[in-house]
mmCIF file of C-alpha atoms in Angstrom:
data_model
loop_
_atom_site.group_PDB
_atom_site.id
_atom_site.type_symbol
_atom_site.label_atom_id
_atom_site.label_comp_id
_atom_site.label_asym_id
_atom_site.label_seq_id
_atom_site.Cartn_x
_atom_site.Cartn_y
_atom_site.Cartn_z
ATOM 1 C CA MET A 1 94.086 77.065 98.770
ATOM 2 C CA ARG A 2 97.012 75.437 100.727
ATOM 3 C CA ASP A 3 97.308 75.150 104.544
ATOM 4 C CA PHE A 4 98.690 78.097 106.497
ATOM 5 C CA SER A 5 99.257 78.916 110.214
ATOM 6 C CA TYR A 6 97.128 81.506 111.867
ATOM 7 C CA SER A 7 97.939 83.828 114.803
ATOM 8 C CA ARG A 8 96.394 86.852 116.311
ATOM 9 C CA ALA A 9 98.695 89.987 116.875
ATOM 10 C CA VAL A 10 98.195 91.635 120.250
ATOM 11 C CA SER A 11 100.095 94.840 119.202
ATOM 12 C CA ALA A 12 101.077 96.765 116.074
ATOM 13 C CA ASP A 13 104.731 96.162 116.743
ATOM 14 C CA GLN A 14 104.120 92.313 116.955
ATOM 15 C CA ALA A 15 102.132 92.394 113.727
ATOM 16 C CA ARG A 16 104.947 94.176 111.945
ATOM 17 C CA GLN A 17 107.592 91.851 113.198
ATOM 18 C CA ALA A 18 105.425 88.896 112.210
ATOM 19 C CA ALA A 19 104.778 90.261 108.792
ATOM 20 C CA ILE A 20 108.579 90.398 108.073
ATOM 21 C CA GLN A 21 108.691 86.522 107.806
ATOM 22 C CA SER A 22 108.719 85.104 104.332
ATOM 23 C CA GLY A 23 105.263 83.989 103.297
ATOM 24 C CA ALA A 24 103.507 85.772 106.120
ATOM 25 C CA MET A 25 100.469 88.124 105.405
ATOM 26 C CA LEU A 26 98.311 90.443 107.500
ATOM 27 C CA LEU A 27 94.551 89.715 107.764
ATOM 28 C CA ALA A 28 92.177 92.663 108.303
ATOM 29 C CA GLY A 29 88.713 92.570 106.576
ATOM 30 C CA GLY A 30 90.049 89.522 104.519
ATOM 31 C CA THR A 31 88.042 90.630 101.382
ATOM 32 C CA THR A 32 91.172 90.722 99.226
ATOM 33 C CA LEU A 33 93.456 88.090 100.899
ATOM 34 C CA LEU A 34 90.986 85.200 101.056
ATOM 35 C CA ASP A 35 89.747 86.039 97.456
ATOM 36 C CA LEU A 36 93.266 85.877 95.928
ATOM 37 C CA ALA A 37 94.315 82.938 98.127
ATOM 38 C CA LYS A 38 91.398 80.988 96.616
ATOM 39 C CA CYS A 39 92.393 81.635 93.063
ATOM 40 C CA GLY A 40 96.117 80.891 93.752
ATOM 41 C CA VAL A 41 97.543 84.320 93.481
ATOM 42 C CA PHE A 42 98.356 84.479 97.137
ATOM 43 C CA GLN A 43 99.825 81.379 98.850
ATOM 44 C CA PRO A 44 100.523 82.465 102.545
ATOM 45 C CA GLU A 45 102.382 80.410 104.818
ATOM 46 C CA ALA A 46 101.330 82.319 107.824
ATOM 47 C CA VAL A 47 98.314 84.655 108.448
ATOM 48 C CA ILE A 48 98.537 87.255 111.124
ATOM 49 C CA ASP A 49 95.126 88.564 112.357
ATOM 50 C CA ILE A 50 95.220 92.186 113.097
ATOM 51 C CA THR A 51 91.477 92.892 113.353
ATOM 52 C CA HIS A 52 91.593 93.329 117.197
ATOM 53 C CA LEU A 53 94.431 95.847 117.508
ATOM 54 C CA PRO A 54 93.566 98.839 119.538
ATOM 55 C CA GLY A 55 93.649 102.385 118.407
ATOM 56 C CA LEU A 56 93.281 101.510 114.629
ATOM 57 C CA SER A 57 89.521 101.829 114.223
ATOM 58 C CA ASP A 58 88.936 105.475 115.125
ATOM 59 C CA ILE A 59 87.755 108.390 113.061
ATOM 60 C CA GLU A 60 89.016 111.631 114.338
ATOM 61 C CA MET A 61 88.079 115.069 113.192
ATOM 62 C CA ASP A 62 89.274 118.632 113.882
ATOM 63 C CA ALA A 63 89.731 121.926 112.201
ATOM 64 C CA ALA A 64 92.798 120.561 110.382
ATOM 65 C CA GLY A 65 91.028 117.570 108.793
ATOM 66 C CA ALA A 66 90.432 113.885 109.407
ATOM 67 C CA ARG A 67 92.515 110.942 110.664
ATOM 68 C CA ILE A 68 90.921 107.512 109.944
ATOM 69 C CA GLY A 69 92.360 104.407 111.407
ATOM 70 C CA ALA A 70 93.461 101.674 109.020
ATOM 71 C CA LEU A 71 91.095 99.117 110.691
ATOM 72 C CA THR A 72 87.894 101.331 110.353
ATOM 73 C CA LYS A 73 85.388 99.727 108.002
ATOM 74 C CA MET A 74 84.524 101.334 104.698
ATOM 75 C CA GLY A 75 80.953 101.531 105.559
ATOM 76 C CA GLU A 76 81.734 103.386 108.833
ATOM 77 C CA VAL A 77 83.827 106.126 106.914
ATOM 78 C CA ALA A 78 81.183 106.424 104.227
ATOM 79 C CA ASP A 79 78.355 107.017 106.678
ATOM 80 C CA HIS A 80 80.320 109.252 109.268
ATOM 81 C CA PRO A 81 78.419 112.642 109.254
ATOM 82 C CA ALA A 82 81.631 114.638 109.468
ATOM 83 C CA ILE A 83 83.156 112.888 106.575
ATOM 84 C CA ARG A 84 80.036 113.240 104.546
ATOM 85 C CA THR A 85 79.988 117.087 105.307
ATOM 86 C CA ASN A 86 83.669 117.770 104.917
ATOM 87 C CA PHE A 87 84.867 115.278 102.389
ATOM 88 C CA PRO A 88 81.823 114.157 100.302
ATOM 89 C CA ALA A 89 83.997 112.833 97.567
ATOM 90 C CA VAL A 90 85.538 110.458 100.043
ATOM 91 C CA SER A 91 82.225 109.222 101.385
ATOM 92 C CA GLU A 92 80.806 108.900 97.747
ATOM 93 C CA SER A 93 83.927 106.991 96.585
ATOM 94 C CA LEU A 94 83.347 104.405 99.302
ATOM 95 C CA LEU A 95 79.584 104.159 98.647
ATOM 96 C CA LEU A 96 80.193 103.463 94.996
ATOM 97 C CA ALA A 97 83.042 101.109 95.580
ATOM 98 C CA ALA A 98 81.435 97.806 96.642
ATOM 99 C CA SER A 99 78.294 96.193 97.936
ATOM 100 C CA ALA A 100 76.948 97.045 101.466
ATOM 101 C CA GLN A 101 78.078 93.567 102.642
ATOM 102 C CA LEU A 102 81.618 94.151 101.567
ATOM 103 C CA ARG A 103 81.674 97.689 102.936
ATOM 104 C CA ASN A 104 80.751 96.341 106.285
ATOM 105 C CA MET A 105 83.802 94.044 106.316
ATOM 106 C CA ALA A 106 86.487 95.665 104.347
ATOM 107 C CA THR A 107 88.983 98.028 106.033
ATOM 108 C CA ILE A 108 90.337 101.415 104.953
ATOM 109 C CA GLY A 109 93.921 100.058 105.055
ATOM 110 C CA GLY A 110 92.976 96.934 103.016
ATOM 111 C CA ASN A 111 91.081 99.016 100.486
ATOM 112 C CA LEU A 112 94.253 100.971 99.691
ATOM 113 C CA LEU A 113 96.078 97.688 99.180
ATOM 114 C CA GLN A 114 93.646 95.916 96.991
ATOM 115 C CA ARG A 115 95.176 94.253 93.957
ATOM 116 C CA THR A 116 94.192 94.793 90.238
ATOM 117 C CA ARG A 117 91.296 93.031 88.680
ATOM 118 C CA CYS A 118 93.316 92.189 85.639
ATOM 119 C CA PRO A 119 91.997 88.767 84.598
ATOM 120 C CA TYR A 120 95.529 87.703 83.568
ATOM 121 C CA PHE A 121 96.859 88.503 86.993
ATOM 122 C CA ARG A 122 94.049 86.710 88.719
ATOM 123 C CA ASP A 123 94.178 83.391 86.851
ATOM 124 C CA PRO A 124 97.624 81.932 87.312
ATOM 125 C CA ALA A 125 96.542 78.547 86.303
ATOM 126 C CA THR A 126 95.711 79.774 82.726
ATOM 127 C CA PHE A 127 98.060 82.712 82.279
ATOM 128 C CA LEU A 128 101.693 82.067 83.464
ATOM 129 C CA ALA A 129 103.017 85.277 82.023
ATOM 130 C CA CYS A 130 102.190 88.076 84.598
ATOM 131 C CA ASN A 131 105.018 90.487 85.775
ATOM 132 C CA LYS A 132 102.956 91.382 88.920
ATOM 133 C CA ARG A 133 102.886 87.706 90.031
ATOM 134 C CA SER A 134 106.242 86.590 88.572
ATOM 135 C CA PRO A 135 108.671 89.436 87.697
ATOM 136 C CA GLY A 136 110.297 88.996 84.360
ATOM 137 C CA SER A 137 107.712 86.520 82.976
ATOM 138 C CA GLY A 138 106.032 89.009 80.722
ATOM 139 C CA CYS A 139 102.649 90.597 80.349
ATOM 140 C CA SER A 140 99.726 88.489 79.026
ATOM 141 C CA ALA A 141 97.438 91.526 78.994
ATOM 142 C CA ILE A 142 99.465 93.307 76.233
ATOM 143 C CA GLY A 143 97.925 91.816 72.966
ATOM 144 C CA GLY A 144 95.020 90.324 74.910
ATOM 145 C CA VAL A 145 91.721 91.555 75.857
ATOM 146 C CA THR A 146 92.450 95.041 77.051
ATOM 147 C CA ARG A 147 89.104 96.824 77.408
ATOM 148 C CA ASN A 148 89.470 97.325 81.160
ATOM 149 C CA HIS A 149 93.244 98.111 81.217
ATOM 150 C CA ALA A 150 95.103 101.313 81.760
ATOM 151 C CA VAL A 151 95.847 104.000 79.269
ATOM 152 C CA LEU A 152 98.081 106.153 81.665
ATOM 153 C CA GLY A 153 101.053 105.271 83.567
ATOM 154 C CA THR A 154 101.631 102.031 81.622
ATOM 155 C CA SER A 155 104.922 100.400 80.691
ATOM 156 C CA ASP A 156 106.101 97.642 78.459
ATOM 157 C CA ALA A 157 105.866 95.367 81.558
ATOM 158 C CA CYS A 158 102.334 96.001 82.713
ATOM 159 C CA ILE A 159 99.065 97.761 81.742
ATOM 160 C CA ALA A 160 96.878 96.529 84.568
ATOM 161 C CA SER A 161 94.716 99.326 86.025
ATOM 162 C CA TYR A 162 94.377 100.242 89.617
ATOM 163 C CA PRO A 163 90.799 99.169 90.740
ATOM 164 C CA GLY A 164 90.182 101.263 93.782
ATOM 165 C CA ASP A 165 87.877 104.283 94.249
ATOM 166 C CA LEU A 166 88.918 105.629 97.667
ATOM 167 C CA ALA A 167 92.496 106.309 96.832
ATOM 168 C CA VAL A 168 91.480 108.420 93.918
ATOM 169 C CA ALA A 169 89.627 110.814 96.258
ATOM 170 C CA LEU A 170 92.570 110.699 98.699
ATOM 171 C CA VAL A 171 95.094 111.580 95.912
ATOM 172 C CA ALA A 172 92.853 114.543 94.931
ATOM 173 C CA PHE A 173 92.903 116.113 98.335
ATOM 174 C CA ASP A 174 96.596 115.594 99.407
ATOM 175 C CA ALA A 175 95.930 112.870 101.969
ATOM 176 C CA THR A 176 98.777 110.969 103.573
ATOM 177 C CA VAL A 177 99.304 107.460 104.610
ATOM 178 C CA ASP A 178 100.552 106.752 108.195
ATOM 179 C CA LEU A 179 102.838 103.827 108.138
ATOM 180 C CA GLY A 180 103.565 103.804 111.773
ATOM 181 C CA GLY A 181 107.165 105.293 111.612
ATOM 182 C CA ARG A 182 106.574 107.661 108.751
ATOM 183 C CA GLU A 183 103.920 109.429 106.609
ATOM 184 C CA VAL A 184 103.790 109.342 102.918
ATOM 185 C CA ALA A 185 101.508 111.249 100.462
ATOM 186 C CA VAL A 186 98.906 108.951 98.966
ATOM 187 C CA ASP A 187 100.195 110.100 95.538
ATOM 188 C CA ASP A 188 103.627 108.910 96.331
ATOM 189 C CA PHE A 189 102.451 105.603 98.135
ATOM 190 C CA PHE A 190 101.455 104.006 94.853
ATOM 191 C CA LEU A 191 104.239 103.230 92.451
ATOM 192 C CA LEU A 192 104.188 103.175 88.620
ATOM 193 C CA PRO A 193 104.891 99.712 87.217
ATOM 194 C CA ARG A 194 107.847 100.486 85.039
ATOM 195 C CA ASP A 195 110.002 97.398 84.994
ATOM 196 C CA ARG A 196 108.809 96.233 88.451
ATOM 197 C CA PRO A 197 104.988 95.833 88.343
ATOM 198 C CA ASP A 198 105.161 93.487 91.333
ATOM 199 C CA ARG A 199 106.165 96.368 93.546
ATOM 200 C CA GLU A 200 102.920 98.481 93.833
ATOM 201 C CA THR A 201 103.651 100.509 96.935
ATOM 202 C CA VAL A 202 106.347 102.026 98.954
ATOM 203 C CA ILE A 203 105.675 99.762 101.931
ATOM 204 C CA GLU A 204 108.724 98.097 103.186
ATOM 205 C CA PRO A 205 109.074 94.868 105.162
ATOM 206 C CA GLY A 206 108.032 95.507 108.736
ATOM 207 C CA GLU A 207 105.710 98.338 107.778
ATOM 208 C CA MET A 208 101.875 98.305 107.757
ATOM 209 C CA ILE A 209 99.206 101.057 107.301
ATOM 210 C CA ALA A 210 98.134 102.632 110.610
ATOM 211 C CA GLY A 211 95.797 105.184 109.133
ATOM 212 C CA ILE A 212 95.187 108.036 106.719
ATOM 213 C CA VAL A 213 95.137 111.662 107.266
ATOM 214 C CA ILE A 214 93.111 113.986 104.989
ATOM 215 C CA PRO A 215 93.631 117.750 105.233
ATOM 216 C CA ALA A 216 90.577 119.956 105.441
ATOM 217 C CA SER A 217 90.067 122.524 102.625
ATOM 218 C CA PRO A 218 87.257 124.325 100.866
ATOM 219 C CA ALA A 219 87.855 122.334 97.719
ATOM 220 C CA ALA A 220 87.472 119.057 99.735
ATOM 221 C CA LYS A 221 84.252 120.282 101.314
ATOM 222 C CA ASN A 222 82.742 121.124 97.842
ATOM 223 C CA SER A 223 83.683 117.930 96.117
ATOM 224 C CA THR A 224 82.166 114.844 94.369
ATOM 225 C CA TYR A 225 83.215 111.549 93.065
ATOM 226 C CA LEU A 226 81.830 110.665 89.729
ATOM 227 C CA LYS A 227 82.054 107.027 88.527
ATOM 228 C CA VAL A 228 81.017 105.723 85.073
ATOM 229 C CA ARG A 229 80.861 101.886 84.633
ATOM 230 C CA ASP A 230 79.194 99.253 82.513
ATOM 231 C CA ARG A 231 76.406 98.666 85.192
ATOM 232 C CA GLN A 232 75.153 100.759 88.082
ATOM 233 C CA SER A 233 76.233 98.591 90.938
ATOM 234 C CA TYR A 234 79.095 96.323 91.989
ATOM 235 C CA GLU A 235 81.237 97.236 89.102
ATOM 236 C CA PHE A 236 84.682 98.765 88.654
ATOM 237 C CA ALA A 237 85.208 102.073 86.948
ATOM 238 C CA ALA A 238 85.523 102.494 83.186
ATOM 239 C CA ALA A 239 86.510 105.984 84.273
ATOM 240 C CA SER A 240 86.063 108.015 87.409
ATOM 241 C CA ALA A 241 86.950 111.463 88.695
ATOM 242 C CA ALA A 242 87.259 112.865 92.084
ATOM 243 C CA VAL A 243 86.847 116.709 91.764
ATOM 244 C CA GLY A 244 86.870 119.596 94.423
ATOM 245 C CA LEU A 245 86.329 123.201 93.474
ATOM 246 C CA GLU A 246 86.625 126.331 95.463
ATOM 247 C CA LEU A 247 85.512 129.569 93.638
ATOM 248 C CA GLU A 248 86.395 133.232 94.434
ATOM 249 C CA GLU A 249 83.713 135.602 95.876
ATOM 250 C CA ASP A 250 82.479 136.345 92.432
ATOM 251 C CA GLY A 251 81.247 132.854 92.129
ATOM 252 C CA ARG A 252 82.881 132.378 88.719
ATOM 253 C CA THR A 253 86.581 132.446 89.043
ATOM 254 C CA VAL A 254 88.498 129.285 90.210
ATOM 255 C CA ARG A 255 90.531 129.765 93.301
ATOM 256 C CA ASP A 256 91.444 126.083 93.900
ATOM 257 C CA ILE A 257 90.651 122.941 92.063
ATOM 258 C CA ARG A 258 91.545 119.294 92.767
ATOM 259 C CA VAL A 259 91.161 116.465 89.984
ATOM 260 C CA ALA A 260 92.061 112.886 90.250
ATOM 261 C CA LEU A 261 91.191 109.963 87.921
ATOM 262 C CA GLY A 262 90.332 106.332 88.510
ATOM 263 C CA GLY A 263 89.805 103.459 86.198
ATOM 264 C CA VAL A 264 92.197 104.679 83.501
ATOM 265 C CA ALA A 265 95.783 104.407 85.061
ATOM 266 C CA THR A 266 98.022 102.022 86.710
ATOM 267 C CA LYS A 267 97.665 103.977 90.039
ATOM 268 C CA PRO A 268 95.244 106.766 91.238
ATOM 269 C CA TRP A 269 96.115 109.572 88.855
ATOM 270 C CA ARG A 270 96.261 113.239 89.741
ATOM 271 C CA ALA A 271 95.324 115.414 86.809
ATOM 272 C CA ARG A 272 97.567 118.480 87.622
ATOM 273 C CA ALA A 273 97.520 119.695 84.090
ATOM 274 C CA VAL A 274 93.743 120.100 84.336
ATOM 275 C CA GLU A 275 93.985 122.056 87.513
ATOM 276 C CA GLN A 276 96.619 124.297 86.287
ATOM 277 C CA ALA A 277 94.761 125.170 83.382
ATOM 278 C CA LEU A 278 91.625 126.306 85.301
ATOM 279 C CA VAL A 279 93.068 127.985 88.361
ATOM 280 C CA GLY A 280 92.487 131.773 88.125
ATOM 281 C CA LYS A 281 90.104 131.386 85.144
ATOM 282 C CA ALA A 282 86.354 132.050 84.985
ATOM 283 C CA ILE A 283 84.546 128.766 84.841
ATOM 284 C CA ASP A 284 82.422 127.872 81.875
ATOM 285 C CA ALA A 285 81.547 124.922 79.762
ATOM 286 C CA ALA A 286 83.887 125.578 76.977
ATOM 287 C CA SER A 287 86.858 126.268 79.191
ATOM 288 C CA VAL A 288 86.206 123.233 81.362
ATOM 289 C CA GLU A 289 85.827 120.922 78.405
ATOM 290 C CA LYS A 290 89.110 122.136 76.907
ATOM 291 C CA ALA A 291 91.032 121.819 80.110
ATOM 292 C CA SER A 292 89.569 118.316 80.734
ATOM 293 C CA ARG A 293 91.148 117.066 77.614
ATOM 294 C CA LEU A 294 94.554 117.625 79.286
ATOM 295 C CA ALA A 295 93.775 114.715 81.632
ATOM 296 C CA MET A 296 94.823 112.340 78.970
ATOM 297 C CA GLU A 297 98.226 113.824 78.193
ATOM 298 C CA GLY A 298 100.536 110.833 77.586
ATOM 299 C CA ALA A 299 97.707 108.290 77.306
ATOM 300 C CA VAL A 300 98.513 105.107 75.393
ATOM 301 C CA SER A 301 95.815 102.736 74.115
ATOM 302 C CA HIS A 302 96.099 99.074 73.624
ATOM 303 C CA GLY A 303 93.251 98.465 71.189
ATOM 304 C CA ALA A 304 89.937 97.903 73.050
ATOM 305 C CA ASN A 305 90.678 100.419 75.932
ATOM 306 C CA ARG A 306 90.921 103.330 73.449
ATOM 307 C CA TYR A 307 87.516 104.514 74.380
ATOM 308 C CA LYS A 308 88.806 105.649 77.864
ATOM 309 C CA ILE A 309 90.839 108.280 76.210
ATOM 310 C CA GLU A 310 87.601 109.848 75.133
ATOM 311 C CA LEU A 311 85.546 108.933 78.148
ATOM 312 C CA ALA A 312 87.783 110.146 80.943
ATOM 313 C CA PRO A 313 87.814 113.911 79.871
ATOM 314 C CA ARG A 314 83.985 113.925 79.674
ATOM 315 C CA VAL A 315 83.816 112.443 83.157
ATOM 316 C CA VAL A 316 86.056 115.048 84.420
ATOM 317 C CA ALA A 317 84.280 117.928 82.673
ATOM 318 C CA ARG A 318 80.909 116.826 84.070
ATOM 319 C CA ALA A 319 82.187 116.492 87.581
ATOM 320 C CA ILE A 320 83.680 120.088 87.374
ATOM 321 C CA LEU A 321 80.591 121.559 85.872
ATOM 322 C CA GLN A 322 78.492 119.874 88.492
ATOM 323 C CA MET A 323 80.619 121.354 91.381
ATOM 324 C CA GLY A 324 80.524 124.799 89.597
ATOM 325 C CA GLY A 325 76.684 124.781 89.418
ATOM 326 C CA LEU A 326 76.801 124.543 85.545
ATOM 327 C CA ALA A 327 75.794 120.972 84.956
#
């Protein structure tokens, strides 16, 4: 890690202006920035501490939904009684995302901006070709060890999977990101790699995340986050699903359903084809399993990650059946 200057911002406007400078980076919880600086992916010239900015660490709830400040800690959101009651999938996604120590340090805004765990991206000393680090250099992962890489939303330039859990739940329930001067749907906040894998979000110079807004809905209140991984703790998803379900008064017919996938795509992935196949239909194991296979429309495997194409629909089906009381 090379030397860098350090300053503490006293206002959001000051932080935004400072972050425009070449080589400047914002510091909140630091769990991503410091990690990537140590392995040489980030080489900041200036670090701007925003941890003490006022008004960005609050959780506000009303009938319309929740607003969560960008500097709120993951653990605070996961344990908040109103979040657990009205958005259980959001709480569960955070509880399954990291260790308790990290959840007590990492912020909500930082969590959304975490970078891929692709080993080729995170080892610049060994793998020079990485379009996320150096646009146009190539993708070492394609043709390499691909077990943890994406099968949806990939391109010839990048197959790195998005590692986060929280964003998957946020995409399922139509949350928006407050960037200070504009709000963007979380689904639109993240970009597909296409030919510019280095550009992962729509954040422009001079912008930073101020908070997230999650609309209330019956589906969000009856929701879950199911995560399948190689071990039970401190591991990223092989496949995950955030599912919310609202049934008609008969208790069988789907009025509203939300489905989003994690661990299998280059960004949090909304499975709208699954939703459309089930809305207005009576829920049963056969129909759910058939619809869940639509989650993998357009999937492309690269050898060792082929298993995700079979695994993800099973995770989706299990989560839906669990919410429908049929698991």
